[in-house]
Short mmCIF file of C-alpha atoms and ligand atoms in Angstrom, two decimals:
data_model
loop_
_atom_site.label_atom_id
_atom_site.label_comp_id
_atom_site.label_asym_id
_atom_site.label_seq_id
_atom_site.Cartn_x
_atom_site.Cartn_y
_atom_site.Cartn_z
CA MET A 1 0.00 0.00 0.00
CA LYS A 2 1.40 3.39 -0.98
CA ILE A 3 0.05 6.71 0.25
CA ASN A 4 -0.33 9.83 -1.89
CA GLU A 5 3.20 11.18 -1.41
CA ASN A 6 2.09 14.65 -2.48
CA TYR A 7 0.54 15.17 0.95
CA LYS A 8 4.09 15.35 2.29
CA ASN A 9 4.44 18.63 0.40
CA LEU A 10 1.55 20.31 2.19
CA ASN A 11 1.87 22.57 5.23
CA GLU A 12 1.05 20.56 8.31
CA SER A 13 -2.33 22.20 8.81
CA TYR A 14 -4.79 24.30 6.83
CA LEU A 15 -4.48 28.05 7.55
CA PHE A 16 -7.76 28.42 9.41
CA SER A 17 -7.13 25.30 11.51
CA THR A 18 -3.78 26.75 12.62
CA ILE A 19 -5.49 30.01 13.61
CA SER A 20 -8.18 28.14 15.48
CA SER A 21 -5.60 26.15 17.52
CA LYS A 22 -3.76 29.37 18.42
CA VAL A 23 -7.03 30.95 19.52
CA MET A 24 -7.97 27.93 21.63
CA GLU A 25 -4.61 28.09 23.37
CA PHE A 26 -5.06 31.83 24.01
CA LEU A 27 -8.52 31.28 25.49
CA ALA A 28 -7.29 28.47 27.70
CA ASN A 29 -4.60 30.80 29.12
CA ASN A 30 -6.84 33.89 29.25
CA PRO A 31 -10.33 32.66 30.16
CA ASP A 32 -11.50 36.13 31.25
CA ARG A 33 -10.61 38.08 28.11
CA GLU A 34 -13.38 38.95 25.67
CA LEU A 35 -12.21 37.73 22.27
CA ILE A 36 -13.33 39.37 19.00
CA ARG A 37 -13.06 37.16 15.94
CA LEU A 38 -12.35 38.96 12.67
CA GLY A 39 -10.31 36.09 11.24
CA ILE A 40 -12.10 33.47 9.15
CA GLY A 41 -14.68 34.92 6.76
CA ASP A 42 -17.65 33.33 8.47
CA VAL A 43 -20.94 35.22 8.51
CA THR A 44 -22.77 36.21 11.69
CA ARG A 45 -26.15 37.51 10.43
CA PRO A 46 -28.86 34.86 10.68
CA LEU A 47 -30.58 33.41 7.63
CA THR A 48 -33.27 35.66 6.18
CA LYS A 49 -37.00 35.27 6.82
CA SER A 50 -37.77 34.03 3.27
CA THR A 51 -35.05 31.39 3.50
CA VAL A 52 -36.11 30.16 6.92
CA GLU A 53 -39.75 29.92 5.84
CA ALA A 54 -38.77 27.98 2.72
CA LEU A 55 -36.53 25.63 4.75
CA ALA A 56 -39.31 25.02 7.27
CA SER A 57 -41.97 24.42 4.68
CA ALA A 58 -39.70 22.06 2.68
CA SER A 59 -38.89 20.16 5.89
CA CYS A 60 -42.62 19.68 6.55
CA ALA A 61 -43.18 18.64 2.93
CA MET A 62 -40.56 15.92 3.34
CA GLY A 63 -42.81 14.35 5.99
CA THR A 64 -45.74 13.98 3.62
CA GLN A 65 -46.38 11.17 1.13
CA GLU A 66 -47.05 13.57 -1.77
CA ASP A 67 -44.06 15.86 -1.33
CA PHE A 68 -41.41 13.50 -0.06
CA HIS A 69 -38.19 13.76 -2.10
CA GLY A 70 -35.53 11.06 -2.26
CA TYR A 71 -32.45 11.31 -4.50
CA GLY A 72 -32.63 14.47 -6.55
CA PRO A 73 -30.81 15.31 -9.77
CA GLU A 74 -27.07 15.37 -8.97
CA GLN A 75 -26.69 18.71 -10.74
CA GLY A 76 -29.54 20.36 -8.77
CA TYR A 77 -33.30 20.77 -9.13
CA SER A 78 -34.38 22.81 -12.13
CA PHE A 79 -36.48 25.15 -9.91
CA LEU A 80 -33.19 26.44 -8.43
CA ARG A 81 -31.10 26.33 -11.60
CA GLU A 82 -33.77 28.44 -13.37
CA LYS A 83 -33.46 31.05 -10.62
CA ILE A 84 -29.66 31.11 -10.89
CA LYS A 85 -29.97 31.53 -14.66
CA GLU A 86 -32.29 34.56 -14.13
CA TYR A 87 -29.84 36.00 -11.59
CA TYR A 88 -27.02 35.87 -14.14
CA LEU A 89 -29.19 37.32 -16.88
CA LYS A 90 -29.69 40.48 -14.80
CA ASN A 91 -25.94 41.08 -15.14
CA GLY A 92 -25.97 40.36 -18.85
CA ALA A 93 -24.62 36.80 -18.66
CA ASN A 94 -26.80 34.38 -20.58
CA LEU A 95 -26.37 30.82 -19.30
CA ARG A 96 -28.07 27.57 -20.28
CA ILE A 97 -29.68 25.54 -17.52
CA ASP A 98 -27.42 22.58 -18.27
CA GLU A 99 -24.37 24.79 -17.66
CA ILE A 100 -25.33 25.28 -13.98
CA PHE A 101 -24.37 22.62 -11.41
CA VAL A 102 -25.59 23.03 -7.85
CA SER A 103 -23.25 21.74 -5.14
CA ASP A 104 -22.53 21.93 -1.42
CA GLY A 105 -20.21 24.92 -1.83
CA ALA A 106 -17.49 26.60 -3.86
CA LYS A 107 -14.67 25.15 -1.76
CA SER A 108 -15.61 21.55 -2.61
CA ASP A 109 -16.08 22.29 -6.30
CA LEU A 110 -12.81 24.22 -6.54
CA GLY A 111 -11.06 21.10 -5.33
CA ASN A 112 -13.21 18.56 -7.17
CA ILE A 113 -12.99 20.26 -10.57
CA LEU A 114 -9.36 19.14 -10.77
CA ASP A 115 -10.65 15.60 -11.43
CA ILE A 116 -11.35 16.58 -15.04
CA PHE A 117 -7.86 17.97 -15.73
CA SER A 118 -4.64 16.08 -16.29
CA THR A 119 -2.05 16.30 -13.53
CA ASP A 120 0.36 17.28 -16.29
CA ASN A 121 -1.01 20.80 -16.52
CA LEU A 122 0.94 23.84 -15.45
CA VAL A 123 -1.19 25.79 -13.00
CA LEU A 124 -0.91 29.53 -12.48
CA ILE A 125 -1.97 30.82 -9.09
CA PRO A 126 -1.86 34.42 -7.92
CA ASN A 127 0.17 35.02 -4.78
CA PRO A 128 -1.42 35.80 -2.32
CA VAL A 129 -4.76 34.01 -2.72
CA TYR A 130 -7.32 31.68 -1.08
CA PRO A 131 -5.13 28.72 0.03
CA VAL A 132 -7.49 26.04 -1.30
CA TYR A 133 -6.26 26.56 -4.90
CA VAL A 134 -2.67 25.83 -3.96
CA ASP A 135 -3.33 22.98 -1.54
CA THR A 136 -5.66 21.06 -3.87
CA ASN A 137 -3.08 21.21 -6.65
CA ILE A 138 -0.27 20.14 -4.34
CA MET A 139 -2.41 17.15 -3.30
CA ALA A 140 -2.67 16.16 -6.96
CA GLY A 141 1.02 16.78 -7.62
CA ARG A 142 0.58 19.46 -10.29
CA ARG A 143 3.28 21.96 -11.19
CA ILE A 144 2.38 25.36 -9.78
CA MET A 145 3.66 28.69 -10.98
CA PHE A 146 2.91 31.79 -8.92
CA LEU A 147 1.81 35.11 -10.28
CA ASP A 148 2.89 38.11 -8.22
CA ALA A 149 0.11 40.20 -6.76
CA ASN A 150 1.54 43.14 -4.84
CA GLN A 151 1.19 46.79 -3.96
CA GLN A 152 2.64 47.79 -7.36
CA ASN A 153 -0.19 46.11 -9.28
CA ASN A 154 -2.78 46.83 -6.57
CA PHE A 155 -2.97 43.09 -5.96
CA LEU A 156 -4.59 42.63 -9.39
CA PRO A 157 -1.99 40.93 -11.61
CA LEU A 158 -2.53 40.86 -15.38
CA PRO A 159 -1.17 38.51 -18.04
CA ASP A 160 1.55 39.52 -20.46
CA GLU A 161 2.45 37.90 -23.77
CA ASN A 162 5.25 35.82 -22.26
CA LEU A 163 2.98 34.23 -19.70
CA LYS A 164 2.32 30.54 -20.39
CA ALA A 165 0.11 28.22 -18.32
CA ASP A 166 -2.74 25.74 -18.79
CA ILE A 167 -4.99 26.54 -15.86
CA VAL A 168 -5.25 29.88 -14.09
CA TYR A 169 -7.16 30.78 -10.94
CA LEU A 170 -8.73 34.22 -10.60
CA CYS A 171 -10.74 35.41 -7.63
CA SER A 172 -12.59 38.72 -7.90
CA PRO A 173 -13.46 40.43 -5.63
CA ASN A 174 -10.37 38.87 -4.23
CA ASN A 175 -9.88 36.80 -1.14
CA PRO A 176 -7.80 37.95 0.76
CA THR A 177 -7.11 41.42 -0.67
CA GLY A 178 -10.63 42.58 -1.49
CA ALA A 179 -9.37 44.02 -4.81
CA ALA A 180 -11.76 43.65 -7.77
CA TYR A 181 -10.89 43.35 -11.47
CA SER A 182 -12.36 45.85 -13.93
CA ARG A 183 -14.07 44.74 -17.14
CA ASP A 184 -10.97 45.71 -19.16
CA ASP A 185 -8.76 43.61 -16.91
CA LEU A 186 -10.97 40.54 -17.22
CA GLU A 187 -11.07 41.03 -20.99
CA LYS A 188 -7.26 40.84 -20.97
CA TRP A 189 -7.43 37.56 -19.05
CA VAL A 190 -10.09 36.07 -21.34
CA ASN A 191 -8.13 37.04 -24.47
CA TRP A 192 -4.96 35.61 -22.99
CA ALA A 193 -6.70 32.31 -22.08
CA ILE A 194 -8.23 31.91 -25.54
CA LYS A 195 -4.89 32.62 -27.22
CA ASN A 196 -3.04 30.18 -24.96
CA GLU A 197 -5.77 27.51 -24.94
CA ALA A 198 -5.87 27.79 -21.18
CA VAL A 199 -8.78 27.51 -18.75
CA ILE A 200 -9.64 30.19 -16.20
CA LEU A 201 -11.10 28.92 -12.93
CA PHE A 202 -12.98 32.00 -11.77
CA ASP A 203 -13.99 32.23 -8.12
CA ALA A 204 -16.92 34.64 -7.82
CA ALA A 205 -17.78 33.85 -4.19
CA TYR A 206 -17.75 37.53 -3.23
CA GLU A 207 -19.57 38.96 -6.29
CA CYS A 208 -22.55 40.09 -4.18
CA PHE A 209 -20.35 42.76 -2.58
CA ILE A 210 -19.89 44.57 -5.88
CA SER A 211 -22.11 47.62 -6.04
CA ASP A 212 -20.41 49.46 -8.91
CA LYS A 213 -22.30 48.61 -12.12
CA ASN A 214 -19.07 48.98 -14.12
CA LEU A 215 -17.35 46.12 -12.32
CA PRO A 216 -18.13 42.62 -13.63
CA LYS A 217 -19.76 40.20 -11.16
CA SER A 218 -19.25 37.21 -13.39
CA ILE A 219 -16.57 36.32 -15.91
CA PHE A 220 -19.40 35.39 -18.27
CA GLU A 221 -20.17 39.10 -18.65
CA ILE A 222 -17.01 39.15 -20.77
CA GLU A 223 -17.26 38.19 -24.43
CA GLY A 224 -15.50 34.93 -25.23
CA ALA A 225 -15.42 33.72 -21.61
CA LYS A 226 -17.63 30.74 -22.40
CA LYS A 227 -14.78 29.37 -24.49
CA CYS A 228 -12.23 29.50 -21.70
CA ALA A 229 -13.73 29.79 -18.21
CA ILE A 230 -15.46 27.90 -15.43
CA GLU A 231 -17.06 29.92 -12.63
CA PHE A 232 -17.59 28.99 -8.97
CA CYS A 233 -19.98 30.77 -6.69
CA SER A 234 -21.77 30.16 -3.46
CA LEU A 235 -24.55 31.38 -1.20
CA SER A 236 -22.21 31.34 1.81
CA LYS A 237 -21.33 35.01 1.86
CA MET A 238 -24.28 36.14 -0.24
CA ALA A 239 -27.05 34.67 1.90
CA GLY A 240 -25.41 33.37 5.06
CA PHE A 241 -25.20 29.73 3.92
CA THR A 242 -21.77 28.96 5.46
CA GLY A 243 -23.44 26.44 7.75
CA THR A 244 -26.29 25.53 5.41
CA ARG A 245 -24.02 24.69 2.44
CA LEU A 246 -24.97 25.49 -1.12
CA GLY A 247 -22.92 26.67 -4.05
CA TYR A 248 -22.89 26.31 -7.79
CA THR A 249 -20.46 25.94 -10.64
CA VAL A 250 -20.98 27.08 -14.21
CA VAL A 251 -19.32 24.95 -16.86
CA PRO A 252 -20.16 26.29 -20.33
CA THR A 253 -21.20 23.81 -23.02
CA ALA A 254 -18.90 25.65 -25.45
CA LEU A 255 -15.87 24.65 -23.39
CA SER A 256 -14.13 21.77 -25.08
CA PHE A 257 -10.56 20.52 -25.38
CA ASP A 258 -9.26 17.49 -27.20
CA ASN A 259 -12.78 16.87 -28.55
CA MET A 260 -14.06 16.42 -25.02
CA SER A 261 -16.74 18.67 -23.58
CA LEU A 262 -15.73 19.84 -20.09
CA ASN A 263 -19.42 20.28 -19.31
CA LYS A 264 -20.07 16.60 -20.06
CA MET A 265 -16.97 15.54 -18.14
CA TRP A 266 -18.10 17.52 -15.08
CA LEU A 267 -21.61 16.05 -15.37
CA ARG A 268 -20.06 12.60 -15.51
CA ARG A 269 -17.89 13.37 -12.50
CA GLN A 270 -20.76 14.76 -10.44
CA THR A 271 -23.24 12.00 -11.29
CA THR A 272 -20.61 9.44 -10.26
CA LYS A 273 -19.20 11.01 -7.11
CA PHE A 274 -21.94 13.32 -5.81
CA ASN A 275 -25.57 12.73 -4.90
CA GLY A 276 -26.78 16.30 -4.88
CA VAL A 277 -27.64 18.94 -2.30
CA PRO A 278 -30.62 18.14 -0.01
CA TYR A 279 -34.02 19.17 -1.41
CA ILE A 280 -34.69 21.22 1.74
CA ILE A 281 -31.54 23.30 1.30
CA GLN A 282 -32.25 23.85 -2.38
CA LYS A 283 -35.73 25.15 -1.47
CA GLY A 284 -34.06 27.54 1.02
CA ALA A 285 -31.71 28.70 -1.74
CA GLU A 286 -34.57 29.19 -4.20
CA ALA A 287 -36.09 31.72 -1.78
CA VAL A 288 -32.84 33.74 -1.86
CA PHE A 289 -33.43 34.48 -5.54
CA THR A 290 -37.01 35.77 -5.18
CA PRO A 291 -37.44 39.60 -5.18
CA GLN A 292 -38.22 39.51 -1.44
CA GLY A 293 -35.23 37.22 -0.79
CA GLN A 294 -32.95 39.56 -2.73
CA ARG A 295 -34.13 42.57 -0.70
CA GLU A 296 -33.49 40.69 2.52
CA ILE A 297 -29.99 39.54 1.65
CA LEU A 298 -29.10 43.05 0.50
CA GLU A 299 -29.87 44.31 3.99
CA ASN A 300 -27.34 41.84 5.41
CA ILE A 301 -24.73 42.64 2.76
CA ASN A 302 -25.14 46.36 3.50
CA TYR A 303 -24.76 45.62 7.21
CA TYR A 304 -21.38 43.96 6.53
CA LYS A 305 -20.40 46.82 4.23
CA ILE A 306 -20.89 49.28 7.10
CA ASN A 307 -18.53 47.12 9.19
CA ALA A 308 -16.05 47.11 6.30
CA LYS A 309 -16.14 50.90 6.23
CA VAL A 310 -15.54 51.07 9.99
CA ILE A 311 -12.39 48.95 9.52
CA ALA A 312 -11.19 50.72 6.35
CA ASP A 313 -11.72 54.15 7.95
CA THR A 314 -9.66 53.08 10.96
CA MET A 315 -6.80 52.12 8.63
CA ALA A 316 -7.10 55.41 6.72
CA ASP A 317 -7.20 57.48 9.93
CA ASN A 318 -3.99 55.78 11.04
CA ASN A 319 -2.30 56.18 7.63
CA ILE A 320 -2.04 52.42 7.23
CA TRP A 321 -1.79 51.25 3.64
CA HIS A 322 -4.85 49.12 2.83
CA THR A 323 -7.05 47.82 0.05
CA GLY A 324 -10.48 46.14 -0.16
CA GLY A 325 -13.46 46.87 2.05
CA ILE A 326 -15.52 48.53 -0.70
CA HIS A 327 -16.55 45.73 -3.04
CA SER A 328 -15.53 43.12 -0.54
CA PRO A 329 -15.96 42.08 3.09
CA TYR A 330 -12.17 41.91 3.49
CA ILE A 331 -9.74 44.67 4.41
CA TRP A 332 -6.13 43.92 3.58
CA PHE A 333 -3.51 46.12 5.18
CA LYS A 334 0.17 46.49 5.88
CA CYS A 335 1.15 45.40 9.38
CA PRO A 336 2.07 48.42 11.52
CA ASN A 337 5.73 49.07 12.38
CA GLY A 338 6.96 46.75 9.63
CA MET A 339 5.89 43.67 11.58
CA GLN A 340 5.67 40.23 9.95
CA SER A 341 2.22 38.69 9.55
CA TRP A 342 2.34 36.04 12.30
CA GLU A 343 4.20 38.41 14.59
CA PHE A 344 1.36 40.91 14.21
CA PHE A 345 -1.24 38.14 14.64
CA ASP A 346 0.26 37.20 18.03
CA TYR A 347 0.76 40.83 19.02
CA MET A 348 -2.83 41.79 18.28
CA LEU A 349 -4.25 38.67 19.91
CA ASN A 350 -2.24 39.13 23.09
CA SER A 351 -2.56 42.90 23.39
CA ILE A 352 -6.22 43.47 22.40
CA ALA A 353 -7.74 39.97 22.03
CA VAL A 354 -8.73 40.51 18.39
CA VAL A 355 -8.24 37.67 15.89
CA GLY A 356 -7.37 38.35 12.26
CA THR A 357 -5.73 36.39 9.46
CA PRO A 358 -1.99 36.71 8.76
CA GLY A 359 -1.33 37.64 5.14
CA ILE A 360 1.47 35.09 4.81
CA GLY A 361 -1.16 32.36 5.15
CA PHE A 362 -2.32 33.31 1.64
CA GLY A 363 1.13 33.13 0.05
CA SER A 364 4.63 34.56 0.38
CA ASN A 365 3.60 37.95 -1.04
CA GLY A 366 1.23 38.25 1.89
CA GLU A 367 4.16 38.50 4.32
CA GLY A 368 3.93 41.76 6.24
CA PHE A 369 0.20 42.08 5.47
CA PHE A 370 -2.93 41.22 7.42
CA ARG A 371 -6.62 40.56 6.69
CA LEU A 372 -9.63 41.55 8.75
CA THR A 373 -13.17 40.52 7.92
CA ALA A 374 -16.33 42.61 8.06
CA PHE A 375 -18.50 39.56 8.82
CA GLY A 376 -18.59 40.22 12.59
CA THR A 377 -21.38 42.09 14.34
CA TYR A 378 -21.38 45.89 14.11
CA GLU A 379 -20.89 46.30 17.86
CA LYS A 380 -17.90 43.96 17.96
CA THR A 381 -16.35 45.54 14.86
CA VAL A 382 -16.57 49.00 16.43
CA GLU A 383 -15.16 47.67 19.70
CA ALA A 384 -12.32 45.89 17.84
CA MET A 385 -11.37 49.11 16.06
CA LYS A 386 -11.47 51.03 19.34
CA ARG A 387 -9.04 48.51 20.78
CA PHE A 388 -6.95 48.67 17.57
CA ASN A 389 -6.56 52.45 17.91
CA GLY A 390 -5.54 52.02 21.53
CA MET A 391 -3.02 49.36 20.57
CA LEU A 392 -1.43 51.65 17.95
CA ARG A 393 -1.09 54.46 20.46
CA ASN A 394 0.92 52.16 22.73
CA MET A 395 3.11 50.63 20.04
C1 MLT B 1 -11.95 32.79 4.37
O1 MLT B 1 -11.94 33.23 5.51
O2 MLT B 1 -11.01 32.96 3.58
C2 MLT B 1 -13.13 32.01 3.93
O3 MLT B 1 -14.10 31.97 4.90
C3 MLT B 1 -12.76 30.66 3.59
C4 MLT B 1 -13.84 29.96 2.86
O4 MLT B 1 -14.78 30.57 2.34
O5 MLT B 1 -13.71 28.74 2.78
#
């Protein structure tokens, strides 16, 4: 028996597990301190009224002979896929129903999609970025090339004509930096991918935070993208589904390589390895896309945006270089006094009991940077920033 040797090349633990162990240790040693968590991007607002009603009514339906549902379609019920299609159409992206695959979240799909690609591909991953892209490729033993995202390019790297790769990951609005690509920038990426016969894996998990009509929410708003891109999205941040689990992936039917349709390959993969998202959860998700559901989630998104502004304003008032926080729930900033990321993590935790995420956890270019999330409650965000100001005064 031989294990997958590639696992030896991974860091010992996943970024957010490491943070959680450090926090547990801190709490064990400081049981009386009131901790504020602005680390992992987990939502705090409860599910909306429409969603809860739909979940409750679907749960009751499951207890009746007429409306009981067993296995559903692996790619999702059409009542939900129709709603997702309408949602995209509002932003000018015209999808076919059979291009939409409902799943239990973007994280799973971002890892699972690699099943349909050869391990021989050269993968291009921005640095820093959501660690799942890197780790899932290390697990499969693919060659990874990093693309520098830094202050000079506002953490939004672009391709140039010398750039060669087979698969590229883009995340916009970006996790962790909160920076969002413009339409022109995404056009450059789509043109590059078509020219190089590469595939873009586009993570749109934070699209709901975009309020500027000029910024694309989906890569499929860009002409030609259906020939070169797959998009991942989720209701986690949009509608508070981090614990309820529902996401979706769009694999265009026009996407084909080597005479093989990637859409058909993904369908084959999902029907073989996945049995679909529970009917009850899909009914809850359907309610998110109704006009009432959309109004309700917007209230929550706006709530988080106010928190984001509280954090971003604190950075600006203290002349700390930062990005994000406008079209994103994340604020990415330079650690004060030239500190390193983990050093600042420990310093902040010990001095003011506020948890954040060290930039280095997202890649080497994140060293010296730090991420705070706007997904906390308003009161705790304000309190955290009060403590932050006090900490700076004593540094
Ligand atoms: C994050 O904090 O980066 C996210 O919550 C991670 C995720 O969505 O899986």
